[in-house]
RNA sequence: GCGGACGUGGCGGAACCGGUAGACGCUGGAGACUUAAAAUCUUCUGCCCAAUGGGCGUGCGGGUUCGAGUCCCGCCGUCCGCACCA
């Protein structure tokens, strides 16, 4: 037969063989009833966009290494996979390709499941779920009703991006340069009545809870802290000099800088403020201004970078600390209705936006903060938003910013015109989406009863299948046989809610459903608590705020209403970097995929199809628009699962971006073959090799530590070192042990290779069931150390000495070195610093 | 605009708590094996110079220290998030 198998690792056979064996043995099915300690490893579940991309491969490889490592350490591991299957792309596909969103999504899932299986992930496929199936979203509807019963759901008006031509709501992503992506019409902000979850009730808890998340990256905790944005300040009331057409007689404002109250030169209200709206009803020019201010999308970035627009209402308010001082009331486009009270007082000298606004509309700029009292008269030429000493502020003069703020709050409270309050930047979570492909909100609107929850015995509220996407807008609105129902309370004709839930709701509890999935309820509390919280959660940084905050909130909300006994869903969090690739652009400006180009002589790049030279662009995140994606599937065909997995772990630290390169995957494939070749060397040798044994123990310690800390690139480097040393060593019993250890250490990253090698060496059972090797700490330490000898901090020589040598001996040895003598030139050293077992620094 | 990060050879990166900068990999050079190629193996590879030695080096400019990639202050550049993309 002349099998070439022993020369080359045949991944085509091995990958399939071991994937099948693991499957048959149900190796990775998690047993909730197991008596072993439990470990829950979870990667953020994918959106089924069509095909697996390199970002998925990287993410799931990291989780897989950890899951397999934990299993080897003796844990009962839960490592599940599912599909975040609702979302806009399915509706876009429906419009473009005339395919039902469900069909498109389920086909994508089937494709991607097959792709994931080829990579050999240690997943418990028996727990697979897809959020677009009624057996998932029906339970979500039940939880929504639970939150309603718990008083955590309410309705209010809020603004959406409105396309006036297509007459449809647009996602932020669908607004390009202030225009609708399909119609090209200028987008407006429109008010709509929507469902909200009371996340602000949890602002303080969510903030406090960050303190308990010591296995989260600091940057993520900091970002969440800033997002919640707790600030202390003064809320107070400006009395209007005259009553408005709407009958209002005062304006509530909030400020984090009460110390600057004497620097006020105007009051600005949001275009959505009740006073503005009341005036708009009376005065067409106000209405026109508000319409203008509402042009453009709803995103913070857009609102804050838009040109500042103001409208002087002619109204005036009275300054609370000076009855003779009146301030004009403006409507301004940069004031957000959702933050604070929707109104503020402008202090141009000490706030950047106020400064810009005042400069444009020629409003006074008054200095009320200076570095010291002598700076009181200095003009303010650019905004000064730092702290300092109060000036030009009557009784506040001379106080520092904090004192002055406290004093204003004290006086306001004493006189009753305001009070010190805590304000959060966090806003309640609007969950209504005017779209078909999402979880139907289980509510029925009745003219006499108002909104009524769908009775639980009528759940799930299933999406109708017979819908069309040939007209813009939500098909559920047009589907009268679905949305016309009787009120569950009074039986009169009513209308089903046609909005669906934000897909972030779907991803706010899937980790609980993975842990426990009974048919008759969302989860079994006791079983879920066996596994939760998730021990290690892994995913992209782009989810650092929204998804992670919503999931934390949802968990706490369930805890508050008594559904579960945990407050934080994710004990450990790891945010991995992106997979990037060079970009290529032809002379006529087309982006080209890496498979469309080839390298000509001299390293020039040319387009295969045309032979024309092309330009090498910057390294960017793999994306369809830049065409710099590398499809994992052909790579799997060519190099096998382990090489791909290994490359994903090798080059870059996991939290940083990984650049896909041909050289990188080749290097990984070469390593796979090296290990295989090493595993083929005959076993059963005699004799010791202490140096190699030490290296083996060091590698066991280093690899374990690196995986524990999710520093996979370091574990790879340690394995290369062990491989190098083992290859060089002559036959010995220690070398046989080193090979065995190498296979165990390599197995979480390259499991097919490890299994095949394990079997070929005649080892018992599957390596998937083997235990992680232990190391002998005594073998990690060397008896001799190399000590650096510096003169004035510069390395001049080294010396070797027994570990733990006394200072004086080392110092004498260092001074006796010829190179050091030469440096000193006969002079006595001024000072000598000795760091035991490390270095000697001689100050000359 | 606001918030967060990152920056080390030709490239990806390593460096415990402030203590020998460049582990490990990629690329490249030289050599071995081969009829040849591939594969594999050996060896070198931060830059500069008057080269068995010396100088310079962790984005830039300062500072603290016996000693700074690491700590502090000020810049520059790049990337990510901003509430309806997932």
mmCIF file of N, CA and C in Angstrom, chain A residues 209-255:
data_model
loop_
_atom_site.group_PDB
_atom_site.id
_atom_site.type_symbol
_atom_site.label_atom_id
_atom_site.label_comp_id
_atom_site.label_asym_id
_atom_site.label_seq_id
_atom_site.Cartn_x
_atom_site.Cartn_y
_atom_site.Cartn_z
ATOM 1 N N UNK A 209 -22.528 47.389 40.140
ATOM 2 C CA UNK A 209 -22.202 46.021 39.751
ATOM 3 C C UNK A 209 -20.875 45.912 39.020
ATOM 4 N N UNK A 210 -20.496 46.983 38.330
ATOM 5 C CA UNK A 210 -19.218 46.954 37.598
ATOM 6 C C UNK A 210 -18.061 46.663 38.549
ATOM 7 N N UNK A 211 -18.197 47.103 39.768
ATOM 8 C CA UNK A 211 -17.162 46.883 40.771
ATOM 9 C C UNK A 211 -16.941 45.412 41.083
ATOM 10 N N UNK A 212 -17.972 44.581 40.859
ATOM 11 C CA UNK A 212 -17.833 43.155 41.154
ATOM 12 C C UNK A 212 -17.260 42.390 39.961
ATOM 13 N N UNK A 213 -17.190 43.046 38.810
ATOM 14 C CA UNK A 213 -16.761 42.340 37.593
ATOM 15 C C UNK A 213 -15.249 42.440 37.418
ATOM 16 N N UNK A 214 -14.533 41.779 38.323
ATOM 17 C CA UNK A 214 -13.072 41.922 38.291
ATOM 18 C C UNK A 214 -12.430 41.104 37.178
ATOM 19 N N UNK A 215 -13.220 40.271 36.495
ATOM 20 C CA UNK A 215 -12.646 39.533 35.363
ATOM 21 C C UNK A 215 -13.110 40.118 34.027
ATOM 22 N N UNK A 216 -13.458 41.385 34.063
ATOM 23 C CA UNK A 216 -13.779 42.114 32.830
ATOM 24 C C UNK A 216 -12.615 43.045 32.513
ATOM 25 N N UNK A 217 -12.410 43.361 31.225
ATOM 26 C CA UNK A 217 -11.368 44.336 30.900
ATOM 27 C C UNK A 217 -11.717 45.697 31.508
ATOM 28 N N UNK A 218 -10.718 46.368 32.026
ATOM 29 C CA UNK A 218 -10.945 47.696 32.622
ATOM 30 C C UNK A 218 -11.597 48.643 31.630
ATOM 31 N N UNK A 219 -11.166 48.552 30.367
ATOM 32 C CA UNK A 219 -11.682 49.517 29.387
ATOM 33 C C UNK A 219 -13.188 49.352 29.194
ATOM 34 N N UNK A 220 -13.672 48.119 29.239
ATOM 35 C CA UNK A 220 -15.107 47.900 29.055
ATOM 36 C C UNK A 220 -15.880 48.439 30.257
ATOM 37 N N UNK A 221 -15.347 48.195 31.447
ATOM 38 C CA UNK A 221 -16.023 48.723 32.635
ATOM 39 C C UNK A 221 -16.056 50.242 32.610
ATOM 40 N N UNK A 222 -14.953 50.826 32.161
ATOM 41 C CA UNK A 222 -14.881 52.285 32.087
ATOM 42 C C UNK A 222 -15.872 52.829 31.060
ATOM 43 N N UNK A 223 -15.956 52.141 29.921
ATOM 44 C CA UNK A 223 -16.887 52.589 28.885
ATOM 45 C C UNK A 223 -18.322 52.515 29.386
ATOM 46 N N UNK A 224 -18.642 51.435 30.110
ATOM 47 C CA UNK A 224 -20.004 51.305 30.641
ATOM 48 C C UNK A 224 -20.268 52.382 31.696
ATOM 49 N N UNK A 225 -19.256 52.637 32.510
ATOM 50 C CA UNK A 225 -19.407 53.671 33.536
ATOM 51 C C UNK A 225 -19.717 55.015 32.886
ATOM 52 N N UNK A 226 -18.970 55.336 31.846
ATOM 53 C CA UNK A 226 -19.201 56.609 31.160
ATOM 54 C C UNK A 226 -20.534 56.632 30.432
ATOM 55 N N UNK A 227 -20.927 55.475 29.973
ATOM 56 C CA UNK A 227 -22.212 55.390 29.261
ATOM 57 C C UNK A 227 -23.361 55.654 30.233
ATOM 58 N N UNK A 228 -23.272 55.043 31.399
ATOM 59 C CA UNK A 228 -24.306 55.279 32.421
ATOM 60 C C UNK A 228 -24.240 56.742 32.850
ATOM 61 N N UNK A 229 -23.025 57.274 32.917
ATOM 62 C CA UNK A 229 -22.818 58.715 33.074
ATOM 63 C C UNK A 229 -23.482 59.355 34.273
ATOM 64 N N UNK A 230 -23.129 58.877 35.451
ATOM 65 C CA UNK A 230 -23.709 59.468 36.660
ATOM 66 C C UNK A 230 -23.073 60.827 36.920
ATOM 67 N N UNK A 231 -23.907 61.836 37.150
ATOM 68 C CA UNK A 231 -23.317 63.107 37.563
ATOM 69 C C UNK A 231 -24.211 63.787 38.597
ATOM 70 N N UNK A 232 -23.567 64.473 39.507
ATOM 71 C CA UNK A 232 -24.282 65.240 40.522
ATOM 72 C C UNK A 232 -24.451 66.642 39.977
ATOM 73 N N UNK A 233 -25.570 67.259 40.274
ATOM 74 C CA UNK A 233 -25.750 68.615 39.789
ATOM 75 C C UNK A 233 -26.965 69.254 40.439
ATOM 76 N N UNK A 234 -27.390 70.328 39.831
ATOM 77 C CA UNK A 234 -28.516 71.088 40.370
ATOM 78 C C UNK A 234 -29.645 71.085 39.350
ATOM 79 N N UNK A 235 -30.811 70.710 39.830
ATOM 80 C CA UNK A 235 -31.983 70.860 38.984
ATOM 81 C C UNK A 235 -32.758 72.037 39.536
ATOM 82 N N UNK A 236 -33.104 72.959 38.693
ATOM 83 C CA UNK A 236 -33.862 74.105 39.206
ATOM 84 C C UNK A 236 -34.780 74.673 38.152
ATOM 85 N N UNK A 237 -35.531 75.649 38.603
ATOM 86 C CA UNK A 237 -36.624 76.153 37.826
ATOM 87 C C UNK A 237 -36.412 77.619 37.510
ATOM 88 N N UNK A 238 -36.428 77.954 36.215
ATOM 89 C CA UNK A 238 -36.445 79.363 35.817
ATOM 90 C C UNK A 238 -37.904 79.780 35.684
ATOM 91 N N UNK A 239 -38.261 80.875 36.341
ATOM 92 C CA UNK A 239 -39.606 81.396 36.168
ATOM 93 C C UNK A 239 -39.659 82.196 34.874
ATOM 94 N N UNK A 240 -40.690 81.973 34.068
ATOM 95 C CA UNK A 240 -40.844 82.760 32.847
ATOM 96 C C UNK A 240 -41.380 84.132 33.199
ATOM 97 N N UNK A 241 -40.913 85.144 32.483
ATOM 98 C CA UNK A 241 -41.373 86.502 32.747
ATOM 99 C C UNK A 241 -42.850 86.648 32.397
ATOM 100 N N UNK A 242 -43.279 85.849 31.437
ATOM 101 C CA UNK A 242 -44.711 85.865 31.105
ATOM 102 C C UNK A 242 -45.116 84.431 30.738
ATOM 103 N N UNK A 243 -46.377 84.134 30.857
ATOM 104 C CA UNK A 243 -46.861 82.794 30.573
ATOM 105 C C UNK A 243 -46.851 82.541 29.067
ATOM 106 N N UNK A 244 -46.535 81.310 28.683
ATOM 107 C CA UNK A 244 -46.477 80.983 27.258
ATOM 108 C C UNK A 244 -47.869 80.711 26.711
ATOM 109 N N UNK A 245 -47.960 80.627 25.365
ATOM 110 C CA UNK A 245 -49.258 80.261 24.762
ATOM 111 C C UNK A 245 -49.763 78.917 25.286
ATOM 112 N N UNK A 246 -48.828 78.016 25.614
ATOM 113 C CA UNK A 246 -49.228 76.700 26.118
ATOM 114 C C UNK A 246 -49.565 76.728 27.594
ATOM 115 N N UNK A 247 -49.447 77.877 28.227
ATOM 116 C CA UNK A 247 -49.794 77.986 29.633
ATOM 117 C C UNK A 247 -48.655 77.673 30.583
ATOM 118 N N UNK A 248 -47.443 77.396 30.033
ATOM 119 C CA UNK A 248 -46.315 77.106 30.917
ATOM 120 C C UNK A 248 -45.825 78.385 31.575
ATOM 121 N N UNK A 249 -45.426 78.288 32.835
ATOM 122 C CA UNK A 249 -44.919 79.476 33.499
ATOM 123 C C UNK A 249 -43.504 79.292 34.019
ATOM 124 N N UNK A 250 -42.925 78.110 33.792
ATOM 125 C CA UNK A 250 -41.525 77.976 34.180
ATOM 126 C C UNK A 250 -40.790 76.958 33.303
ATOM 127 N N UNK A 251 -39.458 76.942 33.400
ATOM 128 C CA UNK A 251 -38.612 76.024 32.636
ATOM 129 C C UNK A 251 -37.686 75.313 33.616
ATOM 130 N N UNK A 252 -37.774 74.000 33.646
ATOM 131 C CA UNK A 252 -36.863 73.220 34.482
ATOM 132 C C UNK A 252 -35.569 72.988 33.732
ATOM 133 N N UNK A 253 -34.454 73.212 34.400
ATOM 134 C CA UNK A 253 -33.171 72.904 33.774
ATOM 135 C C UNK A 253 -32.319 72.073 34.729
ATOM 136 N N UNK A 254 -31.348 71.385 34.152
ATOM 137 C CA UNK A 254 -30.383 70.646 34.968
ATOM 138 C C UNK A 254 -28.994 71.085 34.555
ATOM 139 N N UNK A 255 -28.105 71.225 35.557
ATOM 140 C CA UNK A 255 -26.714 71.562 35.239
ATOM 141 C C UNK A 255 -25.760 70.797 36.145
#
